[in-house]
């Protein structure tokens, strides 16, 4: 299960893995650093970060959608507890 992780509550940094954390090609992405993303193929996604860096990953856009959704839920929970 690819759970997002709270790295810093003060700085509101939430990271999520793109694959199982034990996989060598797992990439951790800062939820707040995503500017936009799009599926470029069935199992390929391009993510544009706020610093204009592009990540091309061999995963489906469904996985990114799910990870962003989980991260946003965690973010909402943290904001509601302030």
Coordinates of C-alpha atoms in Angstrom, one line a residue:
X1 CA 0.0 0.0 0.0
X2 CA 1.5 3.3 -1.1
X3 CA 0.6 5.7 1.8
X4 CA 1.5 9.4 1.7
X5 CA 3.8 10.4 4.5
X6 CA 3.8 13.6 6.5
X7 CA 7.4 14.9 6.4
X8 CA 6.9 18.2 8.1
X9 CA 3.7 19.4 9.8
X10 CA 5.1 22.9 10.2
X11 CA 6.1 23.3 6.5
X12 CA 3.1 21.1 5.4
X13 CA 5.3 18.7 3.4
X14 CA 3.5 15.6 2.3
X15 CA 5.3 13.1 0.1
X16 CA 4.0 10.1 -1.7
X17 CA 5.6 7.1 -3.4
X18 CA 4.9 6.2 -7.0
X19 CA 5.5 2.5 -6.5
X20 CA 6.0 0.1 -3.6
X21 CA 8.7 1.6 -1.4
X22 CA 10.9 -1.4 -1.7
X23 CA 11.1 -1.2 -5.5
X24 CA 14.3 0.3 -6.8
X25 CA 12.5 2.6 -9.2
X26 CA 10.2 4.1 -6.6
X27 CA 10.1 7.9 -6.7
X28 CA 8.9 10.1 -3.8
X29 CA 7.1 13.2 -4.9
X30 CA 6.2 16.3 -2.8
X31 CA 2.4 16.6 -3.1
X32 CA 2.6 20.4 -3.1
X33 CA 5.3 20.6 -5.8
X34 CA 3.1 19.3 -8.6
X35 CA 2.0 22.0 -11.0
X36 CA 0.3 19.6 -13.5
X37 CA 0.5 16.1 -14.8
X38 CA -0.8 14.2 -17.8
X39 CA -0.8 10.6 -19.0
X40 CA 1.4 10.4 -22.1
X41 CA 0.7 6.7 -22.7
X42 CA -1.1 3.8 -21.0
X43 CA 1.7 3.4 -18.5
X44 CA 3.5 6.7 -18.7
X45 CA 3.0 10.0 -16.9
X46 CA 4.6 13.3 -17.3
X47 CA 4.6 15.5 -14.1
X48 CA 5.5 19.1 -14.2
X49 CA 6.8 20.4 -10.9
X50 CA 6.5 24.1 -9.7
X51 CA 10.2 24.6 -10.5
X52 CA 9.5 23.6 -14.1
X53 CA 11.3 20.3 -13.7
X54 CA 9.6 17.5 -15.7
X55 CA 9.4 13.9 -14.4
X56 CA 8.6 11.1 -16.9
X57 CA 7.5 8.0 -15.0
X58 CA 6.5 4.5 -16.1
X59 CA 3.3 4.4 -14.2
X60 CA -0.4 5.0 -15.1
X61 CA -2.1 8.3 -14.5
X62 CA -4.6 6.4 -12.4
X63 CA -1.8 5.7 -9.8
X64 CA -0.9 9.4 -9.7
X65 CA -4.6 10.4 -9.4
X66 CA -4.9 8.0 -6.4
X67 CA -1.7 9.2 -4.7
X68 CA -2.8 12.8 -5.1
X69 CA -6.2 12.0 -3.7
X70 CA -4.7 10.3 -0.7
X71 CA -2.3 13.1 -0.1
X72 CA -5.1 15.7 -0.4
X73 CA -7.1 13.8 2.2
X74 CA -4.2 13.8 4.6
X75 CA -3.7 17.5 3.9
X76 CA -7.3 18.2 4.7
X77 CA -7.2 16.2 7.9
X78 CA -4.1 18.2 9.1
X79 CA -5.8 21.5 8.3
X80 CA -8.9 20.5 10.2
X81 CA -6.9 19.8 13.3
X82 CA -5.3 23.3 13.4

